[in-house]
């Protein structure tokens, strides 16, 4: 699990239902992505911090929703490389 910080609490884990090699893990530092079934991880630099839930659009898994512990919801249309805060 190269690239994933050690001794940090994992808040959530999710995998792309259309491509199970694509895995997401959220830590307090942000969301990390693996494209190779968890062997290598990289921080999605623009990801929100404190994500507690990750969901995929059922027909287009490039579209991702992330919910934080403080009730904010973020949307990504590019697998998490950029995020937009959703307004209530």
Coordinates of C-alpha atoms in Angstrom, one line a residue:
X1 CA 0.0 0.0 0.0
X2 CA 2.6 2.4 -1.1
X3 CA 1.7 6.1 -0.9
X4 CA -1.0 5.7 1.8
X5 CA 0.0 7.3 5.1
X6 CA 0.4 4.9 8.0
X7 CA -1.0 5.2 11.5
X8 CA -3.9 7.4 10.3
X9 CA -7.6 6.7 10.8
X10 CA -9.4 5.6 7.7
X11 CA -12.9 7.2 7.5
X12 CA -14.3 5.4 4.5
X13 CA -13.3 3.0 1.7
X14 CA -15.1 2.7 -1.7
X15 CA -14.4 1.2 -5.0
X16 CA -15.7 2.1 -8.5
X17 CA -18.5 -0.4 -9.2
X18 CA -17.6 -0.3 -13.0
X19 CA -13.9 -0.7 -12.5
X20 CA -13.0 -2.4 -9.1
X21 CA -9.3 -1.6 -9.7
X22 CA -10.1 2.0 -8.9
X23 CA -10.3 2.3 -5.1
X24 CA -10.8 5.4 -2.8
X25 CA -9.8 5.8 0.8
X26 CA -10.5 9.0 2.8
X27 CA -8.4 10.1 5.7
X28 CA -8.6 13.4 7.5
X29 CA -5.9 14.7 5.1
X30 CA -8.1 14.1 2.0
X31 CA -9.1 11.4 -0.4
X32 CA -6.6 9.0 -1.8
X33 CA -7.0 7.0 -5.1
X34 CA -5.5 3.7 -6.2
X35 CA -5.8 2.7 -9.8
X36 CA -4.2 -0.8 -9.3
X37 CA -6.3 -2.6 -6.6
X38 CA -4.6 -0.8 -3.7
X39 CA -0.9 -1.4 -4.5
X40 CA -0.1 2.3 -5.1
X41 CA -2.0 5.3 -3.6
X42 CA -1.9 9.0 -4.4
X43 CA -3.6 11.9 -2.7
X44 CA -6.2 13.7 -4.8
X45 CA -4.7 17.1 -4.1
X46 CA -7.9 19.0 -4.6
X47 CA -10.1 16.6 -2.5
X48 CA -12.1 17.8 0.5
X49 CA -10.8 17.0 3.9
X50 CA -12.7 14.9 6.5
X51 CA -14.7 12.9 3.9
X52 CA -16.9 10.3 5.7
X53 CA -18.8 8.9 2.7
X54 CA -18.1 8.3 -1.0
X55 CA -20.8 7.4 -3.5
X56 CA -20.7 6.8 -7.3
X57 CA -23.3 7.7 -9.9
X58 CA -24.8 4.3 -10.8
X59 CA -24.5 4.9 -14.6
X60 CA -21.4 7.0 -14.8
X61 CA -18.8 6.2 -12.1
X62 CA -16.6 9.1 -13.1
X63 CA -19.2 11.1 -11.1
X64 CA -18.5 10.9 -7.4
X65 CA -20.2 12.4 -4.4
X66 CA -18.3 12.9 -1.1
X67 CA -19.9 13.8 2.2
X68 CA -17.9 15.3 5.1
X69 CA -18.3 14.9 8.8
X70 CA -19.5 18.5 9.0
X71 CA -22.4 17.9 6.6
X72 CA -20.9 19.3 3.4
X73 CA -21.4 17.5 0.1
X74 CA -18.9 17.7 -2.8
X75 CA -19.3 16.6 -6.4
X76 CA -16.7 15.5 -8.8
X77 CA -17.3 14.6 -12.5
X78 CA -13.7 13.5 -13.1
X79 CA -13.0 10.7 -10.6
X80 CA -12.1 13.1 -7.8
X81 CA -9.4 15.2 -9.5
X82 CA -11.6 18.3 -9.0
X83 CA -14.5 18.9 -6.6
X84 CA -17.4 21.4 -6.4
X85 CA -19.1 22.2 -3.1
X86 CA -22.9 21.6 -3.5
X87 CA -25.0 24.3 -2.1
X88 CA -28.1 23.6 0.0

